[in-house]
Amino acid sequence: GIEELSDAQELLWASDRYALLVVFQAIDAAGKDSTIEHVVSGVNPQGVQVVSFRQPSSEELDHHFLWRISKAAPERGRIGIFNRSHYEEVVALKVHPEWLEPQRLPAGERDERFWQERYEDINAFERHLDRNGTKIVKFFLHVSKAVQKDRFIARLDTPGKEWKFNADDVTERKHWDAYMSAFED
């Protein structure tokens, strides 16, 4: 819980040899933001960096898909929290392969081998971080399609939460089964 994370933070600072990376991945409205807020509330904010990954910038698109993730990894002695992560590069892009075009990848098929190589790259990247002192803890927050719908509606009906409503999230619900399949992969 929070107490263990606070203890881990003290150990990280004391040793300055390790970092902790906490990765939250989920479908929209699963509670990533609330969970991260709860986790961060129990630690010294000076030792924590929270990174949310959005649509890649033009600079990020000029590099390989793990470049921006690597840049955001926490330095030794700190805790990094990813709100979404490098997994979007196989989840969202499997659902929307047309989003690969802006990455200007070398010519080739975007078949199962392509995705398998991305999985291998991610696994190798995580092994690299681990060997160099960054311990990774990953969480997948799951809600049912019905609960997601209720949460979207609640965002509209709850004063102060309207800003969290995004029409694109509703559009993405049409791809629910494809997202679930991509998460499973």
Short mmCIF file of N, CA and C in Angstrom, two decimals:
data_model
loop_
_atom_site.label_atom_id
_atom_site.label_comp_id
_atom_site.label_asym_id
_atom_site.label_seq_id
_atom_site.Cartn_x
_atom_site.Cartn_y
_atom_site.Cartn_z
N GLY A 1 0.80 -1.17 0.00
CA GLY A 1 0.00 0.00 0.00
C GLY A 1 0.86 1.26 0.00
N ILE A 2 0.24 2.33 0.41
CA ILE A 2 0.90 3.64 0.44
C ILE A 2 2.09 3.62 1.39
N GLU A 3 1.92 2.99 2.54
CA GLU A 3 3.00 2.95 3.53
C GLU A 3 4.25 2.26 2.97
N GLU A 4 4.04 1.15 2.24
CA GLU A 4 5.17 0.45 1.63
C GLU A 4 5.84 1.30 0.57
N LEU A 5 5.07 2.06 -0.19
CA LEU A 5 5.63 2.93 -1.22
C LEU A 5 6.46 4.03 -0.58
N SER A 6 5.98 4.58 0.52
CA SER A 6 6.74 5.60 1.24
C SER A 6 8.05 5.02 1.76
N ASP A 7 8.01 3.79 2.28
CA ASP A 7 9.23 3.12 2.74
C ASP A 7 10.18 2.89 1.57
N ALA A 8 9.63 2.49 0.43
CA ALA A 8 10.45 2.25 -0.77
C ALA A 8 11.11 3.55 -1.21
N GLN A 9 10.39 4.65 -1.11
CA GLN A 9 10.95 5.94 -1.49
C GLN A 9 12.15 6.29 -0.63
N GLU A 10 12.05 6.05 0.68
CA GLU A 10 13.17 6.33 1.57
C GLU A 10 14.38 5.47 1.22
N LEU A 11 14.14 4.20 0.89
CA LEU A 11 15.24 3.31 0.51
C LEU A 11 15.88 3.76 -0.80
N LEU A 12 15.06 4.18 -1.75
CA LEU A 12 15.59 4.66 -3.03
C LEU A 12 16.52 5.84 -2.82
N TRP A 13 16.05 6.81 -2.03
CA TRP A 13 16.86 8.00 -1.79
C TRP A 13 18.15 7.65 -1.07
N ALA A 14 18.03 6.74 -0.09
CA ALA A 14 19.20 6.38 0.71
C ALA A 14 20.25 5.68 -0.15
N SER A 15 19.84 4.82 -1.03
CA SER A 15 20.80 4.05 -1.81
C SER A 15 21.29 4.80 -3.05
N ASP A 16 20.42 5.57 -3.65
CA ASP A 16 20.72 6.28 -4.89
C ASP A 16 21.27 5.34 -5.97
N ARG A 17 20.90 4.06 -5.88
CA ARG A 17 21.31 3.06 -6.86
C ARG A 17 20.13 2.53 -7.66
N TYR A 18 18.94 2.78 -7.15
CA TYR A 18 17.76 2.21 -7.77
C TYR A 18 16.73 3.30 -8.05
N ALA A 19 15.86 2.99 -8.99
CA ALA A 19 14.69 3.81 -9.26
C ALA A 19 13.50 2.86 -9.29
N LEU A 20 12.34 3.40 -9.11
CA LEU A 20 11.12 2.61 -9.19
C LEU A 20 10.24 3.23 -10.26
N LEU A 21 9.78 2.40 -11.19
CA LEU A 21 8.86 2.84 -12.23
C LEU A 21 7.55 2.09 -12.04
N VAL A 22 6.49 2.84 -11.80
CA VAL A 22 5.15 2.28 -11.63
C VAL A 22 4.36 2.63 -12.88
N VAL A 23 3.88 1.60 -13.58
CA VAL A 23 3.18 1.79 -14.85
C VAL A 23 1.70 1.47 -14.66
N PHE A 24 0.85 2.42 -15.02
CA PHE A 24 -0.59 2.21 -14.99
C PHE A 24 -1.11 2.19 -16.42
N GLN A 25 -1.76 1.11 -16.77
CA GLN A 25 -2.35 0.97 -18.10
C GLN A 25 -3.81 0.59 -17.89
N ALA A 26 -4.69 1.13 -18.73
CA ALA A 26 -6.11 0.83 -18.57
C ALA A 26 -6.89 1.38 -19.74
N ILE A 27 -8.09 0.88 -19.84
CA ILE A 27 -9.06 1.43 -20.78
C ILE A 27 -9.55 2.76 -20.20
N ASP A 28 -10.09 3.64 -21.03
CA ASP A 28 -10.58 4.93 -20.54
C ASP A 28 -11.60 4.74 -19.43
N ALA A 29 -11.54 5.62 -18.42
CA ALA A 29 -12.46 5.68 -17.28
C ALA A 29 -12.26 4.53 -16.29
N ALA A 30 -11.12 3.87 -16.34
CA ALA A 30 -10.86 2.78 -15.39
C ALA A 30 -10.35 3.28 -14.06
N GLY A 31 -9.97 4.55 -13.99
CA GLY A 31 -9.54 5.11 -12.71
C GLY A 31 -8.05 5.34 -12.56
N LYS A 32 -7.33 5.46 -13.67
CA LYS A 32 -5.88 5.69 -13.59
C LYS A 32 -5.56 6.96 -12.81
N ASP A 33 -6.18 8.07 -13.18
CA ASP A 33 -5.87 9.35 -12.54
C ASP A 33 -6.15 9.30 -11.03
N SER A 34 -7.29 8.76 -10.65
CA SER A 34 -7.63 8.68 -9.22
C SER A 34 -6.68 7.77 -8.47
N THR A 35 -6.31 6.66 -9.09
CA THR A 35 -5.39 5.73 -8.45
C THR A 35 -4.02 6.37 -8.27
N ILE A 36 -3.55 7.04 -9.30
CA ILE A 36 -2.24 7.71 -9.22
C ILE A 36 -2.28 8.79 -8.15
N GLU A 37 -3.35 9.57 -8.11
CA GLU A 37 -3.48 10.61 -7.10
C GLU A 37 -3.42 10.00 -5.70
N HIS A 38 -4.09 8.88 -5.51
CA HIS A 38 -4.08 8.21 -4.20
C HIS A 38 -2.68 7.71 -3.85
N VAL A 39 -2.00 7.11 -4.82
CA VAL A 39 -0.65 6.58 -4.58
C VAL A 39 0.32 7.71 -4.23
N VAL A 40 0.26 8.79 -5.00
CA VAL A 40 1.19 9.90 -4.80
C VAL A 40 0.93 10.61 -3.47
N SER A 41 -0.28 10.55 -2.98
CA SER A 41 -0.61 11.26 -1.74
C SER A 41 0.19 10.74 -0.55
N GLY A 42 0.72 9.53 -0.64
CA GLY A 42 1.44 8.96 0.50
C GLY A 42 2.95 9.08 0.43
N VAL A 43 3.47 9.78 -0.57
CA VAL A 43 4.93 9.89 -0.70
C VAL A 43 5.33 11.36 -0.83
N ASN A 44 6.61 11.62 -0.62
CA ASN A 44 7.13 12.97 -0.76
C ASN A 44 7.13 13.33 -2.24
N PRO A 45 6.39 14.37 -2.64
CA PRO A 45 6.28 14.69 -4.06
C PRO A 45 7.61 15.08 -4.71
N GLN A 46 8.61 15.48 -3.92
CA GLN A 46 9.90 15.84 -4.49
C GLN A 46 10.61 14.65 -5.12
N GLY A 47 10.25 13.45 -4.70
CA GLY A 47 10.90 12.26 -5.22
C GLY A 47 10.09 11.50 -6.25
N VAL A 48 8.98 12.11 -6.70
CA VAL A 48 8.07 11.42 -7.62
C VAL A 48 7.85 12.28 -8.86
N GLN A 49 7.87 11.62 -10.00
CA GLN A 49 7.49 12.31 -11.24
C GLN A 49 6.41 11.48 -11.92
N VAL A 50 5.31 12.13 -12.26
CA VAL A 50 4.21 11.47 -12.96
C VAL A 50 4.24 11.95 -14.40
N VAL A 51 4.22 10.99 -15.33
CA VAL A 51 4.27 11.32 -16.75
C VAL A 51 3.04 10.72 -17.43
N SER A 52 2.33 11.55 -18.16
CA SER A 52 1.19 11.08 -18.95
C SER A 52 1.60 11.14 -20.42
N PHE A 53 1.42 10.05 -21.10
CA PHE A 53 1.79 10.00 -22.51
C PHE A 53 0.57 10.24 -23.37
N ARG A 54 0.66 11.24 -24.18
CA ARG A 54 -0.40 11.61 -25.11
C ARG A 54 0.06 11.29 -26.53
N GLN A 55 -0.63 11.86 -27.49
CA GLN A 55 -0.24 11.70 -28.90
C GLN A 55 1.20 12.20 -29.05
N PRO A 56 2.05 11.43 -29.74
CA PRO A 56 3.46 11.84 -29.88
C PRO A 56 3.63 13.17 -30.60
N SER A 57 4.58 13.97 -30.13
CA SER A 57 4.92 15.24 -30.77
C SER A 57 5.73 14.95 -32.03
N SER A 58 5.95 15.99 -32.84
CA SER A 58 6.75 15.80 -34.05
C SER A 58 8.18 15.39 -33.69
N GLU A 59 8.72 15.96 -32.61
CA GLU A 59 10.06 15.55 -32.17
C GLU A 59 10.09 14.07 -31.78
N GLU A 60 9.07 13.64 -31.05
CA GLU A 60 9.01 12.24 -30.62
C GLU A 60 8.85 11.31 -31.83
N LEU A 61 8.11 11.75 -32.83
CA LEU A 61 7.93 10.94 -34.03
C LEU A 61 9.21 10.83 -34.86
N ASP A 62 10.16 11.72 -34.62
CA ASP A 62 11.45 11.66 -35.32
C ASP A 62 12.37 10.58 -34.74
N HIS A 63 11.96 9.93 -33.67
CA HIS A 63 12.76 8.91 -33.00
C HIS A 63 12.00 7.58 -32.96
N HIS A 64 12.68 6.54 -32.50
CA HIS A 64 12.03 5.23 -32.34
C HIS A 64 10.96 5.31 -31.25
N PHE A 65 10.04 4.37 -31.27
CA PHE A 65 8.86 4.47 -30.42
C PHE A 65 9.16 4.42 -28.93
N LEU A 66 10.30 3.93 -28.52
CA LEU A 66 10.63 3.88 -27.09
C LEU A 66 11.45 5.08 -26.62
N TRP A 67 11.79 5.98 -27.53
CA TRP A 67 12.63 7.12 -27.19
C TRP A 67 12.00 7.99 -26.10
N ARG A 68 10.74 8.37 -26.29
CA ARG A 68 10.12 9.26 -25.30
C ARG A 68 9.90 8.56 -23.97
N ILE A 69 9.70 7.26 -24.03
CA ILE A 69 9.55 6.49 -22.79
C ILE A 69 10.88 6.46 -22.05
N SER A 70 11.94 6.21 -22.77
CA SER A 70 13.28 6.17 -22.18
C SER A 70 13.63 7.51 -21.55
N LYS A 71 13.31 8.60 -22.24
CA LYS A 71 13.58 9.94 -21.71
C LYS A 71 12.83 10.20 -20.40
N ALA A 72 11.68 9.59 -20.26
CA ALA A 72 10.83 9.85 -19.09
C ALA A 72 11.10 8.89 -17.93
N ALA A 73 11.96 7.90 -18.13
CA ALA A 73 12.25 6.94 -17.05
C ALA A 73 12.86 7.68 -15.86
N PRO A 74 12.50 7.27 -14.66
CA PRO A 74 13.01 7.98 -13.47
C PRO A 74 14.50 7.76 -13.26
N GLU A 75 15.16 8.80 -12.75
CA GLU A 75 16.56 8.63 -12.42
C GLU A 75 16.69 7.90 -11.08
N ARG A 76 17.87 7.41 -10.81
CA ARG A 76 18.10 6.67 -9.57
C ARG A 76 17.73 7.54 -8.37
N GLY A 77 17.12 6.90 -7.40
CA GLY A 77 16.71 7.61 -6.21
C GLY A 77 15.31 8.19 -6.30
N ARG A 78 14.63 7.97 -7.42
CA ARG A 78 13.30 8.56 -7.61
C ARG A 78 12.27 7.50 -8.00
N ILE A 79 11.02 7.90 -7.88
CA ILE A 79 9.90 7.08 -8.31
C ILE A 79 9.28 7.75 -9.53
N GLY A 80 9.11 7.00 -10.59
CA GLY A 80 8.42 7.50 -11.77
C GLY A 80 7.09 6.77 -11.90
N ILE A 81 6.07 7.50 -12.26
CA ILE A 81 4.75 6.91 -12.48
C ILE A 81 4.33 7.26 -13.89
N PHE A 82 4.03 6.22 -14.67
CA PHE A 82 3.55 6.42 -16.04
C PHE A 82 2.04 6.24 -16.07
N ASN A 83 1.36 7.29 -16.51
CA ASN A 83 -0.07 7.23 -16.76
C ASN A 83 -0.21 6.90 -18.24
N ARG A 84 -0.41 5.65 -18.52
CA ARG A 84 -0.27 5.05 -19.85
C ARG A 84 1.22 4.92 -20.10
N SER A 85 1.57 4.25 -21.17
CA SER A 85 2.99 3.96 -21.30
C SER A 85 3.33 3.47 -22.69
N HIS A 86 4.46 2.81 -22.75
CA HIS A 86 4.95 2.20 -23.98
C HIS A 86 4.01 1.11 -24.49
N TYR A 87 3.12 0.63 -23.64
CA TYR A 87 2.16 -0.39 -24.08
C TYR A 87 1.15 0.17 -25.07
N GLU A 88 0.96 1.49 -25.05
CA GLU A 88 0.07 2.10 -26.04
C GLU A 88 0.57 1.84 -27.46
N GLU A 89 1.88 1.65 -27.60
CA GLU A 89 2.48 1.41 -28.92
C GLU A 89 2.11 0.05 -29.50
N VAL A 90 1.53 -0.81 -28.69
CA VAL A 90 1.01 -2.07 -29.22
C VAL A 90 -0.49 -2.20 -28.99
N VAL A 91 -1.03 -1.48 -28.03
CA VAL A 91 -2.47 -1.57 -27.77
C VAL A 91 -3.22 -0.65 -28.73
N ALA A 92 -3.04 0.65 -28.57
CA ALA A 92 -3.80 1.60 -29.40
C ALA A 92 -3.46 1.45 -30.88
N LEU A 93 -2.20 1.14 -31.18
CA LEU A 93 -1.81 1.05 -32.59
C LEU A 93 -2.25 -0.26 -33.25
N LYS A 94 -2.48 -1.28 -32.46
CA LYS A 94 -3.08 -2.49 -33.05
C LYS A 94 -4.54 -2.22 -33.40
N VAL A 95 -5.20 -1.44 -32.57
CA VAL A 95 -6.60 -1.09 -32.83
C VAL A 95 -6.69 -0.09 -33.98
N HIS A 96 -5.71 0.83 -34.04
CA HIS A 96 -5.69 1.87 -35.06
C HIS A 96 -4.35 1.83 -35.81
N PRO A 97 -4.15 0.83 -36.67
CA PRO A 97 -2.87 0.74 -37.38
C PRO A 97 -2.57 1.96 -38.27
N GLU A 98 -3.60 2.71 -38.63
CA GLU A 98 -3.37 3.93 -39.42
C GLU A 98 -2.56 4.97 -38.63
N TRP A 99 -2.54 4.85 -37.32
CA TRP A 99 -1.76 5.77 -36.49
C TRP A 99 -0.25 5.49 -36.59
N LEU A 100 0.11 4.38 -37.22
CA LEU A 100 1.53 4.09 -37.44
C LEU A 100 2.14 4.99 -38.51
N GLU A 101 1.33 5.45 -39.46
CA GLU A 101 1.84 6.23 -40.58
C GLU A 101 2.67 7.44 -40.15
N PRO A 102 2.24 8.24 -39.17
CA PRO A 102 3.05 9.39 -38.76
C PRO A 102 4.43 9.00 -38.20
N GLN A 103 4.62 7.74 -37.85
CA GLN A 103 5.92 7.31 -37.33
C GLN A 103 6.96 7.15 -38.44
N ARG A 104 6.51 7.22 -39.68
CA ARG A 104 7.42 7.15 -40.83
C ARG A 104 8.40 5.97 -40.70
N LEU A 105 7.85 4.81 -40.44
CA LEU A 105 8.65 3.60 -40.29
C LEU A 105 9.16 3.12 -41.65
N PRO A 106 10.24 2.37 -41.66
CA PRO A 106 10.71 1.78 -42.92
C PRO A 106 9.59 0.92 -43.52
N ALA A 107 9.64 0.76 -44.82
CA ALA A 107 8.62 -0.05 -45.51
C ALA A 107 8.62 -1.47 -44.95
N GLY A 108 7.46 -2.06 -44.94
CA GLY A 108 7.33 -3.43 -44.47
C GLY A 108 5.91 -3.73 -44.07
N GLU A 109 5.64 -4.98 -43.94
CA GLU A 109 4.30 -5.41 -43.54
C GLU A 109 4.06 -5.10 -42.06
N ARG A 110 2.84 -4.75 -41.75
CA ARG A 110 2.44 -4.52 -40.35
C ARG A 110 1.64 -5.74 -39.90
N ASP A 111 2.27 -6.88 -40.05
CA ASP A 111 1.64 -8.15 -39.76
C ASP A 111 1.98 -8.60 -38.34
N GLU A 112 1.66 -9.85 -38.04
CA GLU A 112 1.89 -10.36 -36.69
C GLU A 112 3.37 -10.32 -36.32
N ARG A 113 4.26 -10.51 -37.28
CA ARG A 113 5.70 -10.42 -37.00
C ARG A 113 6.08 -9.02 -36.53
N PHE A 114 5.52 -8.00 -37.17
CA PHE A 114 5.77 -6.61 -36.77
C PHE A 114 5.42 -6.41 -35.30
N TRP A 115 4.21 -6.88 -34.91
CA TRP A 115 3.77 -6.70 -33.52
C TRP A 115 4.63 -7.53 -32.58
N GLN A 116 4.99 -8.73 -32.98
CA GLN A 116 5.85 -9.58 -32.15
C GLN A 116 7.19 -8.89 -31.89
N GLU A 117 7.73 -8.23 -32.90
CA GLU A 117 8.99 -7.51 -32.72
C GLU A 117 8.83 -6.33 -31.77
N ARG A 118 7.68 -5.68 -31.80
CA ARG A 118 7.44 -4.59 -30.84
C ARG A 118 7.36 -5.16 -29.42
N TYR A 119 6.70 -6.30 -29.25
CA TYR A 119 6.66 -6.92 -27.92
C TYR A 119 8.07 -7.23 -27.45
N GLU A 120 8.89 -7.77 -28.36
CA GLU A 120 10.28 -8.10 -28.02
C GLU A 120 11.06 -6.84 -27.64
N ASP A 121 10.85 -5.74 -28.37
CA ASP A 121 11.53 -4.48 -28.06
C ASP A 121 11.14 -3.98 -26.67
N ILE A 122 9.86 -4.05 -26.36
CA ILE A 122 9.39 -3.61 -25.05
C ILE A 122 9.99 -4.48 -23.95
N ASN A 123 9.98 -5.80 -24.14
CA ASN A 123 10.55 -6.69 -23.13
C ASN A 123 12.05 -6.42 -22.95
N ALA A 124 12.77 -6.22 -24.05
CA ALA A 124 14.20 -5.93 -23.96
C ALA A 124 14.44 -4.60 -23.25
N PHE A 125 13.63 -3.61 -23.54
CA PHE A 125 13.74 -2.30 -22.90
C PHE A 125 13.54 -2.44 -21.39
N GLU A 126 12.52 -3.19 -20.99
CA GLU A 126 12.26 -3.37 -19.56
C GLU A 126 13.38 -4.15 -18.88
N ARG A 127 13.94 -5.15 -19.57
CA ARG A 127 15.09 -5.87 -19.00
C ARG A 127 16.28 -4.94 -18.84
N HIS A 128 16.49 -4.08 -19.83
CA HIS A 128 17.57 -3.10 -19.77
C HIS A 128 17.41 -2.19 -18.55
N LEU A 129 16.20 -1.65 -18.36
CA LEU A 129 15.96 -0.80 -17.20
C LEU A 129 16.22 -1.56 -15.90
N ASP A 130 15.73 -2.78 -15.82
CA ASP A 130 15.90 -3.58 -14.61
C ASP A 130 17.38 -3.84 -14.32
N ARG A 131 18.14 -4.21 -15.33
CA ARG A 131 19.58 -4.47 -15.14
C ARG A 131 20.32 -3.22 -14.69
N ASN A 132 19.77 -2.06 -14.99
CA ASN A 132 20.43 -0.81 -14.63
C ASN A 132 19.82 -0.13 -13.42
N GLY A 133 19.03 -0.89 -12.65
CA GLY A 133 18.56 -0.40 -11.36
C GLY A 133 17.16 0.17 -11.31
N THR A 134 16.42 0.14 -12.41
CA THR A 134 15.04 0.62 -12.38
C THR A 134 14.11 -0.58 -12.25
N LYS A 135 13.51 -0.70 -11.10
CA LYS A 135 12.55 -1.78 -10.85
C LYS A 135 11.18 -1.32 -11.35
N ILE A 136 10.50 -2.21 -12.04
CA ILE A 136 9.24 -1.85 -12.69
C ILE A 136 8.10 -2.64 -12.06
N VAL A 137 7.04 -1.90 -11.71
CA VAL A 137 5.81 -2.51 -11.20
C VAL A 137 4.71 -2.05 -12.14
N LYS A 138 3.95 -3.02 -12.68
CA LYS A 138 2.93 -2.69 -13.68
C LYS A 138 1.54 -3.05 -13.15
N PHE A 139 0.60 -2.14 -13.42
CA PHE A 139 -0.78 -2.36 -13.03
C PHE A 139 -1.68 -2.17 -14.25
N PHE A 140 -2.58 -3.10 -14.42
CA PHE A 140 -3.62 -2.95 -15.44
C PHE A 140 -4.94 -2.82 -14.69
N LEU A 141 -5.59 -1.67 -14.84
CA LEU A 141 -6.87 -1.44 -14.19
C LEU A 141 -7.97 -1.79 -15.19
N HIS A 142 -8.85 -2.66 -14.79
CA HIS A 142 -9.90 -3.11 -15.71
C HIS A 142 -11.27 -2.75 -15.17
N VAL A 143 -12.12 -2.27 -16.05
CA VAL A 143 -13.54 -2.09 -15.76
C VAL A 143 -14.32 -2.70 -16.91
N SER A 144 -15.53 -3.07 -16.63
CA SER A 144 -16.38 -3.62 -17.69
C SER A 144 -16.87 -2.49 -18.59
N LYS A 145 -17.39 -2.87 -19.72
CA LYS A 145 -17.93 -1.89 -20.65
C LYS A 145 -19.10 -1.13 -20.02
N ALA A 146 -19.90 -1.83 -19.23
CA ALA A 146 -21.05 -1.19 -18.56
C ALA A 146 -20.58 -0.18 -17.52
N VAL A 147 -19.57 -0.52 -16.75
CA VAL A 147 -19.04 0.42 -15.75
C VAL A 147 -18.40 1.62 -16.43
N GLN A 148 -17.70 1.38 -17.53
CA GLN A 148 -17.10 2.50 -18.27
C GLN A 148 -18.20 3.48 -18.71
N LYS A 149 -19.29 2.95 -19.25
CA LYS A 149 -20.40 3.80 -19.71
C LYS A 149 -20.94 4.62 -18.54
N ASP A 150 -21.15 3.97 -17.39
CA ASP A 150 -21.66 4.68 -16.21
C ASP A 150 -20.71 5.80 -15.79
N ARG A 151 -19.42 5.55 -15.87
CA ARG A 151 -18.43 6.56 -15.47
C ARG A 151 -18.40 7.73 -16.46
N PHE A 152 -18.57 7.43 -17.73
CA PHE A 152 -18.64 8.52 -18.72
C PHE A 152 -19.85 9.41 -18.44
N ILE A 153 -20.99 8.80 -18.17
CA ILE A 153 -22.21 9.56 -17.89
C ILE A 153 -22.03 10.36 -16.61
N ALA A 154 -21.41 9.76 -15.59
CA ALA A 154 -21.19 10.46 -14.32
C ALA A 154 -20.32 11.69 -14.51
N ARG A 155 -19.39 11.64 -15.45
CA ARG A 155 -18.53 12.81 -15.71
C ARG A 155 -19.36 13.99 -16.17
N LEU A 156 -20.41 13.72 -16.93
CA LEU A 156 -21.27 14.80 -17.42
C LEU A 156 -22.20 15.31 -16.32
N ASP A 157 -22.59 14.40 -15.42
CA ASP A 157 -23.57 14.74 -14.39
C ASP A 157 -22.96 15.26 -13.10
N THR A 158 -21.64 15.19 -12.95
CA THR A 158 -21.01 15.59 -11.71
C THR A 158 -20.35 16.96 -11.88
N PRO A 159 -20.84 17.96 -11.15
CA PRO A 159 -20.21 19.28 -11.24
C PRO A 159 -18.71 19.19 -10.92
N GLY A 160 -17.92 19.85 -11.74
CA GLY A 160 -16.48 19.83 -11.55
C GLY A 160 -15.77 18.70 -12.27
N LYS A 161 -16.54 17.76 -12.81
CA LYS A 161 -15.93 16.63 -13.52
C LYS A 161 -16.18 16.69 -15.03
N GLU A 162 -16.93 17.70 -15.47
CA GLU A 162 -17.27 17.79 -16.89
C GLU A 162 -16.03 17.83 -17.77
N TRP A 163 -14.97 18.43 -17.27
CA TRP A 163 -13.73 18.56 -18.05
C TRP A 163 -13.13 17.20 -18.39
N LYS A 164 -13.47 16.17 -17.59
CA LYS A 164 -12.91 14.84 -17.86
C LYS A 164 -13.63 14.14 -19.01
N PHE A 165 -14.78 14.66 -19.39
CA PHE A 165 -15.52 14.02 -20.49
C PHE A 165 -14.88 14.39 -21.82
N ASN A 166 -14.67 13.38 -22.64
CA ASN A 166 -14.08 13.59 -23.95
C ASN A 166 -14.88 12.76 -24.95
N ALA A 167 -15.42 13.40 -25.95
CA ALA A 167 -16.24 12.70 -26.94
C ALA A 167 -15.44 11.61 -27.66
N ASP A 168 -14.14 11.80 -27.79
CA ASP A 168 -13.30 10.78 -28.43
C ASP A 168 -13.33 9.46 -27.65
N ASP A 169 -13.46 9.56 -26.32
CA ASP A 169 -13.53 8.35 -25.49
C ASP A 169 -14.77 7.53 -25.85
N VAL A 170 -15.86 8.23 -26.11
CA VAL A 170 -17.10 7.54 -26.49
C VAL A 170 -16.92 6.88 -27.85
N THR A 171 -16.27 7.56 -28.77
CA THR A 171 -16.00 6.98 -30.09
C THR A 171 -15.16 5.72 -29.96
N GLU A 172 -14.17 5.76 -29.08
CA GLU A 172 -13.29 4.60 -28.90
C GLU A 172 -14.03 3.39 -28.34
N ARG A 173 -15.15 3.60 -27.67
CA ARG A 173 -15.94 2.47 -27.14
C ARG A 173 -16.39 1.53 -28.26
N LYS A 174 -16.50 2.06 -29.47
CA LYS A 174 -16.90 1.21 -30.60
C LYS A 174 -15.85 0.14 -30.87
N HIS A 175 -14.64 0.36 -30.38
CA HIS A 175 -13.53 -0.58 -30.59
C HIS A 175 -13.25 -1.42 -29.35
N TRP A 176 -14.21 -1.52 -28.45
CA TRP A 176 -14.02 -2.21 -27.17
C TRP A 176 -13.40 -3.59 -27.35
N ASP A 177 -14.00 -4.41 -28.22
CA ASP A 177 -13.50 -5.78 -28.39
C ASP A 177 -12.07 -5.79 -28.93
N ALA A 178 -11.77 -4.89 -29.85
CA ALA A 178 -10.40 -4.82 -30.39
C ALA A 178 -9.42 -4.40 -29.31
N TYR A 179 -9.81 -3.47 -28.45
CA TYR A 179 -8.92 -3.07 -27.34
C TYR A 179 -8.72 -4.23 -26.37
N MET A 180 -9.77 -4.93 -26.05
CA MET A 180 -9.62 -6.05 -25.12
C MET A 180 -8.70 -7.12 -25.71
N SER A 181 -8.82 -7.37 -26.99
CA SER A 181 -7.94 -8.33 -27.66
C SER A 181 -6.49 -7.85 -27.65
N ALA A 182 -6.28 -6.57 -27.91
CA ALA A 182 -4.92 -6.01 -27.89
C ALA A 182 -4.32 -6.05 -26.49
N PHE A 183 -5.12 -5.74 -25.48
CA PHE A 183 -4.62 -5.84 -24.10
C PHE A 183 -4.24 -7.28 -23.79
N GLU A 184 -5.07 -8.21 -24.21
CA GLU A 184 -4.78 -9.63 -23.96
C GLU A 184 -3.48 -10.06 -24.63
N ASP A 185 -3.27 -9.60 -25.87
CA ASP A 185 -2.01 -9.92 -26.56
C ASP A 185 -0.83 -9.40 -25.79
#
